mmCIF file of C-alpha atoms and ligand atoms in Angstrom:
data_model
loop_
_atom_site.group_PDB
_atom_site.id
_atom_site.type_symbol
_atom_site.label_atom_id
_atom_site.label_comp_id
_atom_site.label_asym_id
_atom_site.label_seq_id
_atom_site.Cartn_x
_atom_site.Cartn_y
_atom_site.Cartn_z
ATOM 1 C CA MET A 1 -21.453 16.797 6.884
ATOM 2 C CA THR A 2 -23.291 13.539 6.300
ATOM 3 C CA ASP A 3 -26.552 13.123 4.404
ATOM 4 C CA SER A 4 -29.240 10.508 4.454
ATOM 5 C CA ILE A 5 -28.720 9.083 0.950
ATOM 6 C CA TYR A 6 -27.729 5.429 1.224
ATOM 7 C CA LYS A 7 -24.283 4.988 -0.328
ATOM 8 C CA LYS A 8 -22.518 1.803 -1.374
ATOM 9 C CA ALA A 9 -18.908 0.882 -2.066
ATOM 10 C CA CYS A 10 -17.027 -2.409 -2.123
ATOM 11 C CA VAL A 11 -13.740 -4.164 -2.757
ATOM 12 C CA ILE A 12 -13.305 -6.414 -5.791
ATOM 13 C CA GLY A 13 -10.734 -9.177 -6.192
ATOM 14 C CA ASP A 14 -10.112 -12.847 -6.876
ATOM 15 C CA PRO A 15 -9.890 -14.257 -4.256
ATOM 16 C CA ILE A 16 -11.638 -11.741 -1.995
ATOM 17 C CA LYS A 17 -12.604 -13.649 1.159
ATOM 18 C CA HIS A 18 -9.487 -12.559 3.082
ATOM 19 C CA SER A 19 -10.034 -8.809 2.563
ATOM 20 C CA ARG A 20 -10.188 -6.667 5.708
ATOM 21 C CA SER A 21 -11.389 -3.587 3.811
ATOM 22 C CA PRO A 22 -15.069 -4.113 4.771
ATOM 23 C CA LEU A 23 -14.104 -4.116 8.466
ATOM 24 C CA ILE A 24 -12.265 -0.810 8.040
ATOM 25 C CA HIS A 25 -14.896 1.011 5.985
ATOM 26 C CA ASN A 26 -17.903 -0.279 7.915
ATOM 27 C CA TYR A 27 -16.192 0.820 11.143
ATOM 28 C CA TRP A 28 -15.939 4.356 9.747
ATOM 29 C CA LEU A 29 -19.512 4.315 8.371
ATOM 30 C CA GLN A 30 -20.727 3.521 11.864
ATOM 31 C CA LYS A 31 -18.361 5.972 13.587
ATOM 32 C CA TYR A 32 -19.439 8.907 11.400
ATOM 33 C CA GLY A 33 -23.130 7.918 11.317
ATOM 34 C CA ILE A 34 -23.199 7.564 7.535
ATOM 35 C CA SER A 35 -26.005 5.622 5.928
ATOM 36 C CA GLY A 36 -24.319 3.085 3.673
ATOM 37 C CA GLU A 37 -22.416 -0.157 3.342
ATOM 38 C CA TYR A 38 -19.102 -1.494 2.094
ATOM 39 C CA SER A 39 -19.092 -5.085 0.816
ATOM 40 C CA LYS A 40 -16.868 -7.664 -0.929
ATOM 41 C CA GLU A 41 -17.463 -8.653 -4.542
ATOM 42 C CA HIS A 42 -15.754 -11.722 -5.964
ATOM 43 C CA ILE A 43 -14.961 -10.652 -9.535
ATOM 44 C CA LEU A 44 -13.096 -13.035 -11.850
ATOM 45 C CA PRO A 45 -10.610 -11.579 -14.360
ATOM 46 C CA SER A 46 -12.971 -12.556 -17.183
ATOM 47 C CA ASN A 47 -15.738 -10.395 -15.639
ATOM 48 C CA LEU A 48 -13.687 -7.335 -14.804
ATOM 49 C CA LYS A 49 -14.538 -5.283 -17.900
ATOM 50 C CA GLN A 50 -18.244 -5.995 -17.443
ATOM 51 C CA TRP A 51 -17.987 -4.952 -13.786
ATOM 52 C CA PHE A 52 -16.600 -1.564 -14.806
ATOM 53 C CA LEU A 53 -19.563 -1.092 -17.158
ATOM 54 C CA GLN A 54 -22.140 -2.027 -14.525
ATOM 55 C CA PHE A 55 -20.982 -1.036 -11.023
ATOM 56 C CA ALA A 56 -22.687 2.373 -11.094
ATOM 57 C CA GLU A 57 -25.982 0.815 -12.236
ATOM 58 C CA GLN A 58 -25.726 -1.509 -9.245
ATOM 59 C CA GLY A 59 -25.638 1.537 -6.994
ATOM 60 C CA TYR A 60 -21.945 1.633 -6.144
ATOM 61 C CA ALA A 61 -20.313 5.033 -5.690
ATOM 62 C CA GLY A 62 -16.987 3.314 -6.316
ATOM 63 C CA PHE A 63 -14.771 0.487 -5.144
ATOM 64 C CA ASN A 64 -11.336 -0.732 -4.127
ATOM 65 C CA VAL A 65 -9.404 -3.066 -6.362
ATOM 66 C CA THR A 66 -7.191 -5.828 -5.023
ATOM 67 C CA LEU A 67 -5.213 -8.707 -6.539
ATOM 68 C CA PRO A 68 -5.055 -9.629 -9.351
ATOM 69 C CA HIS A 69 -6.936 -6.710 -10.934
ATOM 70 C CA LYS A 70 -4.920 -3.578 -10.127
ATOM 71 C CA GLU A 71 -3.041 -3.348 -13.454
ATOM 72 C CA ILE A 72 -6.074 -4.095 -15.658
ATOM 73 C CA ALA A 73 -8.153 -1.646 -13.605
ATOM 74 C CA TYR A 74 -5.608 1.003 -14.562
ATOM 75 C CA GLN A 75 -6.398 0.291 -18.220
ATOM 76 C CA LEU A 76 -10.148 0.355 -17.614
ATOM 77 C CA VAL A 77 -10.549 3.687 -15.811
ATOM 78 C CA GLU A 78 -11.280 6.738 -17.939
ATOM 79 C CA CYS A 79 -9.010 9.040 -15.963
ATOM 80 C CA ALA A 80 -6.082 7.971 -13.762
ATOM 81 C CA ASP A 81 -4.354 10.159 -11.161
ATOM 82 C CA ASP A 82 -0.604 10.838 -11.303
ATOM 83 C CA THR A 83 0.294 8.143 -8.791
ATOM 84 C CA ALA A 84 -1.720 5.490 -10.649
ATOM 85 C CA LYS A 85 0.001 6.542 -13.886
ATOM 86 C CA ALA A 86 3.450 6.305 -12.298
ATOM 87 C CA VAL A 87 2.747 2.921 -10.724
ATOM 88 C CA GLY A 88 0.629 1.523 -13.574
ATOM 89 C CA ALA A 89 -1.946 0.229 -11.102
ATOM 90 C CA VAL A 90 -5.261 1.395 -9.643
ATOM 91 C CA ASN A 91 -6.600 0.381 -6.216
ATOM 92 C CA THR A 92 -9.381 2.972 -5.808
ATOM 93 C CA VAL A 93 -12.153 3.840 -8.284
ATOM 94 C CA TRP A 94 -14.760 6.601 -8.053
ATOM 95 C CA ILE A 95 -17.017 8.627 -10.333
ATOM 96 C CA GLU A 96 -16.462 12.347 -10.797
ATOM 97 C CA ASN A 97 -18.514 14.415 -13.261
ATOM 98 C CA GLY A 98 -19.804 11.204 -14.803
ATOM 99 C CA ILE A 99 -16.268 9.929 -15.510
ATOM 100 C CA ILE A 100 -14.699 6.807 -13.983
ATOM 101 C CA HIS A 101 -11.579 7.897 -12.100
ATOM 102 C CA GLY A 102 -8.846 5.641 -10.740
ATOM 103 C CA GLY A 103 -6.225 6.369 -8.128
ATOM 104 C CA ASN A 104 -3.483 4.526 -6.304
ATOM 105 C CA THR A 105 -3.711 5.108 -2.568
ATOM 106 C CA ASP A 106 -1.188 2.395 -1.604
ATOM 107 C CA VAL A 107 1.604 4.941 -1.996
ATOM 108 C CA TYR A 108 -0.294 7.480 0.110
ATOM 109 C CA GLY A 109 -0.985 4.755 2.694
ATOM 110 C CA TYR A 110 2.650 3.743 3.023
ATOM 111 C CA LEU A 111 3.863 7.340 3.404
ATOM 112 C CA ALA A 112 1.009 8.446 5.687
ATOM 113 C CA ASN A 113 1.806 5.555 8.011
ATOM 114 C CA LEU A 114 5.485 6.488 8.134
ATOM 115 C CA ASP A 115 4.485 10.118 8.801
ATOM 116 C CA ALA A 116 2.174 9.009 11.623
ATOM 117 C CA VAL A 117 4.636 6.662 13.328
ATOM 118 C CA LEU A 118 7.916 8.550 12.773
ATOM 119 C CA PRO A 119 7.184 12.165 11.779
ATOM 120 C CA HIS A 120 10.912 12.871 11.452
ATOM 121 C CA TRP A 121 11.639 9.999 9.052
ATOM 122 C CA GLU A 122 12.339 12.149 5.974
ATOM 123 C CA LYS A 123 14.888 14.327 7.765
ATOM 124 C CA GLN A 124 16.922 11.297 8.729
ATOM 125 C CA THR A 125 16.618 9.431 5.414
ATOM 126 C CA SER A 126 19.183 10.106 2.688
ATOM 127 C CA HIS A 127 19.422 6.506 1.535
ATOM 128 C CA ALA A 128 16.387 4.207 1.379
ATOM 129 C CA VAL A 129 16.797 0.515 0.562
ATOM 130 C CA ILE A 130 13.805 -1.349 -0.849
ATOM 131 C CA MET A 131 13.737 -5.143 -0.892
ATOM 132 C CA GLY A 132 11.640 -6.442 -3.804
ATOM 133 C CA ALA A 133 10.865 -5.020 -7.234
ATOM 134 C CA GLY A 134 7.159 -5.763 -7.773
ATOM 135 C CA GLY A 135 4.178 -3.418 -7.850
ATOM 136 C CA ALA A 136 4.466 -2.436 -4.196
ATOM 137 C CA ALA A 137 8.158 -1.558 -4.586
ATOM 138 C CA ARG A 138 7.346 0.525 -7.653
ATOM 139 C CA GLY A 139 4.840 2.576 -5.678
ATOM 140 C CA ILE A 140 7.244 3.130 -2.798
ATOM 141 C CA VAL A 141 10.061 4.206 -5.143
ATOM 142 C CA TYR A 142 7.656 6.765 -6.619
ATOM 143 C CA GLY A 143 6.605 7.927 -3.162
ATOM 144 C CA PHE A 144 10.210 8.343 -1.970
ATOM 145 C CA ILE A 145 11.075 10.341 -5.100
ATOM 146 C CA LYS A 146 8.081 12.620 -4.488
ATOM 147 C CA ARG A 147 9.352 13.153 -0.941
ATOM 148 C CA GLY A 148 12.829 14.070 -2.222
ATOM 149 C CA ILE A 149 14.819 11.131 -0.822
ATOM 150 C CA LYS A 150 18.290 11.479 -2.364
ATOM 151 C CA LYS A 151 19.231 7.869 -2.952
ATOM 152 C CA ILE A 152 17.128 4.729 -3.366
ATOM 153 C CA THR A 153 18.524 1.227 -3.843
ATOM 154 C CA VAL A 154 16.211 -1.530 -5.058
ATOM 155 C CA VAL A 155 17.493 -4.968 -4.051
ATOM 156 C CA ASN A 156 15.835 -7.958 -5.650
ATOM 157 C CA ARG A 157 16.323 -11.697 -6.167
ATOM 158 C CA THR A 158 15.825 -11.158 -9.922
ATOM 159 C CA LEU A 159 18.261 -8.351 -10.705
ATOM 160 C CA GLU A 160 16.682 -7.615 -14.122
ATOM 161 C CA LYS A 161 13.440 -6.563 -12.421
ATOM 162 C CA ALA A 162 15.275 -4.234 -10.037
ATOM 163 C CA ASP A 163 17.195 -2.816 -13.017
ATOM 164 C CA SER A 164 14.079 -2.087 -15.026
ATOM 165 C CA LEU A 165 12.382 -0.505 -11.994
ATOM 166 C CA ALA A 166 15.415 1.743 -11.409
ATOM 167 C CA LYS A 167 15.526 2.687 -15.098
ATOM 168 C CA ALA A 168 11.806 3.508 -15.168
ATOM 169 C CA PHE A 169 12.409 6.161 -12.538
ATOM 170 C CA SER A 170 15.731 7.526 -13.762
ATOM 171 C CA SER A 171 14.272 10.712 -15.344
ATOM 172 C CA PRO A 172 12.840 13.316 -15.516
ATOM 173 C CA LEU A 173 10.722 12.884 -12.366
ATOM 174 C CA SER A 174 13.652 11.774 -10.258
ATOM 175 C CA GLN A 175 16.110 14.558 -11.074
ATOM 176 C CA SER A 176 17.155 14.967 -7.467
ATOM 177 C CA THR A 177 16.946 11.255 -6.611
ATOM 178 C CA LYS A 178 19.339 8.541 -7.715
ATOM 179 C CA VAL A 179 17.658 5.139 -8.071
ATOM 180 C CA ASN A 180 20.023 2.130 -8.181
ATOM 181 C CA ALA A 181 19.477 -1.603 -8.544
ATOM 182 C CA SER A 182 21.471 -4.260 -6.701
ATOM 183 C CA PRO A 183 21.557 -8.034 -6.495
ATOM 184 C CA TRP A 184 20.291 -9.671 -3.330
ATOM 185 C CA ASP A 185 23.795 -10.960 -2.517
ATOM 186 C CA ASP A 186 25.018 -7.371 -2.024
ATOM 187 C CA LEU A 187 22.437 -6.661 0.670
ATOM 188 C CA ASN A 188 24.883 -6.663 3.607
ATOM 189 C CA VAL A 189 27.153 -4.099 1.945
ATOM 190 C CA ILE A 190 24.195 -1.887 0.997
ATOM 191 C CA LEU A 191 22.677 -2.045 4.474
ATOM 192 C CA ALA A 192 25.774 -0.369 5.936
ATOM 193 C CA SER A 193 24.718 2.977 4.423
ATOM 194 C CA ALA A 194 20.913 2.534 4.680
ATOM 195 C CA ASP A 195 18.843 4.974 6.751
ATOM 196 C CA LEU A 196 15.543 3.286 5.943
ATOM 197 C CA LEU A 197 14.968 -0.346 4.960
ATOM 198 C CA VAL A 198 11.638 -1.517 3.513
ATOM 199 C CA ASN A 199 10.529 -5.067 2.800
ATOM 200 C CA THR A 200 8.051 -5.231 -0.096
ATOM 201 C CA THR A 201 8.511 -8.943 -0.818
ATOM 202 C CA SER A 202 6.113 -11.551 0.500
ATOM 203 C CA LEU A 203 8.947 -13.101 2.531
ATOM 204 C CA GLY A 204 8.067 -13.319 6.221
ATOM 205 C CA MET A 205 4.321 -13.360 5.580
ATOM 206 C CA THR A 206 2.344 -16.096 7.341
ATOM 207 C CA GLY A 207 2.576 -19.142 5.062
ATOM 208 C CA SER A 208 5.517 -17.764 3.022
ATOM 209 C CA ALA A 209 9.251 -18.462 3.250
ATOM 210 C CA PRO A 210 11.185 -16.538 5.925
ATOM 211 C CA LEU A 211 13.157 -13.411 5.083
ATOM 212 C CA GLU A 212 16.744 -14.289 5.916
ATOM 213 C CA ILE A 213 18.594 -11.116 6.723
ATOM 214 C CA ASP A 214 21.104 -9.879 9.288
ATOM 215 C CA LEU A 215 20.383 -6.341 10.450
ATOM 216 C CA LYS A 216 23.657 -5.938 12.339
ATOM 217 C CA CYS A 217 25.101 -3.992 9.384
ATOM 218 C CA LEU A 218 22.519 -1.197 9.828
ATOM 219 C CA HIS A 219 23.539 1.928 11.731
ATOM 220 C CA SER A 220 21.893 2.495 15.098
ATOM 221 C CA ALA A 221 19.443 5.225 13.951
ATOM 222 C CA ALA A 222 18.140 3.276 10.945
ATOM 223 C CA ILE A 223 14.418 2.684 10.402
ATOM 224 C CA VAL A 224 13.081 -0.740 9.403
ATOM 225 C CA SER A 225 9.633 -1.086 7.852
ATOM 226 C CA ASP A 226 7.675 -4.001 6.467
ATOM 227 C CA ILE A 227 4.575 -3.895 4.297
ATOM 228 C CA VAL A 228 3.701 -7.424 5.421
ATOM 229 C CA TYR A 229 1.092 -7.155 8.212
ATOM 230 C CA SER A 230 0.371 -10.790 8.914
ATOM 231 C CA PRO A 231 1.984 -11.543 11.305
ATOM 232 C CA LEU A 232 1.742 -8.071 12.760
ATOM 233 C CA GLU A 233 5.337 -8.250 13.934
ATOM 234 C CA THR A 234 7.295 -10.019 11.222
ATOM 235 C CA ASP A 235 10.649 -11.655 11.961
ATOM 236 C CA LEU A 236 12.255 -8.657 10.236
ATOM 237 C CA LEU A 237 10.566 -6.210 12.617
ATOM 238 C CA ARG A 238 11.261 -8.404 15.607
ATOM 239 C CA GLN A 239 14.965 -8.558 14.764
ATOM 240 C CA ALA A 240 14.976 -4.765 14.255
ATOM 241 C CA ARG A 241 13.280 -4.230 17.616
ATOM 242 C CA LEU A 242 15.811 -6.494 19.345
ATOM 243 C CA CYS A 243 18.603 -4.428 17.715
ATOM 244 C CA ASN A 244 16.947 -1.277 19.183
ATOM 245 C CA LEU A 245 16.148 0.077 15.713
ATOM 246 C CA GLN A 246 13.042 2.142 14.920
ATOM 247 C CA THR A 247 10.317 0.005 13.344
ATOM 248 C CA VAL A 248 7.183 0.649 11.285
ATOM 249 C CA SER A 249 4.778 -2.250 10.784
ATOM 250 C CA GLY A 250 2.642 -2.948 7.722
ATOM 251 C CA LEU A 251 -0.851 -2.712 9.205
ATOM 252 C CA GLY A 252 -0.833 1.087 9.282
ATOM 253 C CA MET A 253 -0.350 1.168 5.507
ATOM 254 C CA LEU A 254 -3.477 -0.960 5.053
ATOM 255 C CA LEU A 255 -5.472 1.389 7.283
ATOM 256 C CA HIS A 256 -4.179 4.656 5.815
ATOM 257 C CA GLN A 257 -4.607 3.574 2.162
ATOM 258 C CA ALA A 258 -8.343 3.284 2.865
ATOM 259 C CA VAL A 259 -8.717 6.968 3.866
ATOM 260 C CA PRO A 260 -8.864 8.671 0.413
ATOM 261 C CA GLY A 261 -11.357 6.143 -1.003
ATOM 262 C CA PHE A 262 -13.720 6.518 1.940
ATOM 263 C CA GLU A 263 -13.639 10.290 1.514
ATOM 264 C CA LYS A 264 -14.407 10.032 -2.236
ATOM 265 C CA TRP A 265 -17.373 7.683 -1.775
ATOM 266 C CA PHE A 266 -18.850 8.804 1.514
ATOM 267 C CA GLY A 267 -17.828 12.483 1.732
ATOM 268 C CA VAL A 268 -16.018 12.418 5.076
ATOM 269 C CA ARG A 269 -12.255 12.165 5.563
ATOM 270 C CA PRO A 270 -11.953 9.442 8.207
ATOM 271 C CA GLU A 271 -9.375 9.124 10.939
ATOM 272 C CA VAL A 272 -7.168 6.096 11.502
ATOM 273 C CA ASP A 273 -7.765 5.861 15.241
ATOM 274 C CA ALA A 274 -6.669 3.491 17.989
ATOM 275 C CA ASP A 275 -10.013 1.629 18.095
ATOM 276 C CA LEU A 276 -9.798 0.807 14.390
ATOM 277 C CA TYR A 277 -6.236 -0.431 14.845
ATOM 278 C CA THR A 278 -7.247 -2.605 17.807
ATOM 279 C CA MET A 279 -10.228 -4.050 15.933
ATOM 280 C CA ILE A 280 -8.128 -5.107 12.922
ATOM 281 C CA VAL A 281 -5.397 -6.540 15.154
ATOM 282 C CA ALA A 282 -8.040 -8.630 16.942
ATOM 283 C CA ASP A 283 -9.308 -9.875 13.587
ATOM 284 C CA LEU A 284 -5.774 -10.737 12.417
ATOM 285 C CA ASN A 285 -5.171 -12.679 15.635
ATOM 286 C CA ARG A 286 -8.385 -14.650 15.283
HETATM 287 P P1 ATR B 301 3.668 -6.992 -5.345
HETATM 288 O O1 ATR B 301 2.972 -6.494 -6.569
HETATM 289 O O2 ATR B 301 2.764 -7.149 -4.154
HETATM 290 O O3 ATR B 301 4.878 -6.189 -5.018
HETATM 291 P P2 ATR B 301 4.989 -9.090 -6.817
HETATM 292 O O4 ATR B 301 4.921 -8.268 -8.043
HETATM 293 O O5 ATR B 301 4.591 -10.522 -6.910
HETATM 294 O O6 ATR B 301 4.102 -8.488 -5.636
HETATM 295 O O7 ATR B 301 6.485 -8.971 -6.236
HETATM 296 C C1 ATR B 301 6.916 -9.762 -5.217
HETATM 297 C C2 ATR B 301 8.395 -9.441 -4.891
HETATM 298 O O8 ATR B 301 8.794 -10.360 -3.899
HETATM 299 C C3 ATR B 301 9.343 -9.613 -6.063
HETATM 300 O O9 ATR B 301 10.348 -8.650 -6.001
HETATM 301 C C4 ATR B 301 9.911 -11.014 -5.829
HETATM 302 O O10 ATR B 301 11.197 -11.222 -6.337
HETATM 303 P P3 ATR B 301 11.433 -11.699 -7.885
HETATM 304 O O11 ATR B 301 11.286 -10.464 -8.713
HETATM 305 O O12 ATR B 301 12.785 -12.261 -7.897
HETATM 306 O O13 ATR B 301 10.355 -12.728 -8.155
HETATM 307 C C5 ATR B 301 9.976 -11.033 -4.318
HETATM 308 N N1 ATR B 301 9.993 -12.411 -3.838
HETATM 309 C C6 ATR B 301 8.938 -13.248 -3.770
HETATM 310 N N2 ATR B 301 9.330 -14.444 -3.269
HETATM 311 C C7 ATR B 301 10.676 -14.338 -3.021
HETATM 312 C C8 ATR B 301 11.683 -15.223 -2.499
HETATM 313 N N3 ATR B 301 11.360 -16.474 -2.119
HETATM 314 N N4 ATR B 301 12.935 -14.740 -2.383
HETATM 315 C C9 ATR B 301 13.259 -13.491 -2.744
HETATM 316 N N5 ATR B 301 12.363 -12.608 -3.251
HETATM 317 C C10 ATR B 301 11.091 -13.024 -3.381
#
């Protein structure tokens, strides 16, 4: 059901120009005939606290949070959901019963995309290998634990970061999951037993250094996913495709993470459909 009250939401960040969130949400507003708008707000770190005090007065039902504000936003919300607590970062803010709530839908987005592209992925994944140990990796470790994946290995250039990520999830949440840390140099050995490989580093992104990896060590039924979505097919995914491995690209995560926020602000659970996908791909290729 839609109503005629004009509703507003936005994405905040610094910088913010690059954000594709307005394209996604305004597509859905139009598709579902909802009266409202979704905009970009350039908020500097020094203005973030003030923004939290004033967004509702400015007529916003809520907002998305992007770099570099996700961790501070977690501190500023009055009530955080379990995923935001586990990850220590908030990317979606809404008001419920007069209280500012914060959630982390990046984890949902990553998993929902995997579910959509390869519905059988969990059944064939005993060992997941995550490259990188930053905020995105933290969320995916949490998501894999929630889905009951038995073994997770975090591989990172800076081993200490992988170690502390593995330790953070060693108990009691992860009773049935073993989370290990490994140095980057061990990647080839680790890949031999991987069922699912995820890149959460910025390597391979347009303008970043390439991700140098040899996928020949992976078994033939392994899944390779990348959270980088620009380019749409990263070198990692291209190599995986040429090795006849199953691949999951990063754009779907971006689209799916937007679903829960839209529902909170605008009251309709939107669908990630083919037209939305095509529209964002066209924008990325521009
Ligand atoms: P996010 O929050 O998006 O995950 P982040 O916290 O900046 O981003 O983490 C980026 C990840 O990419 C880190 O694991 C980083 O490795 P380090 O912990 O060693 O810094 C990884 N990364 C970035 N550039 C890299 C490079 N050139 N080689 C290897 N890993 C890299």
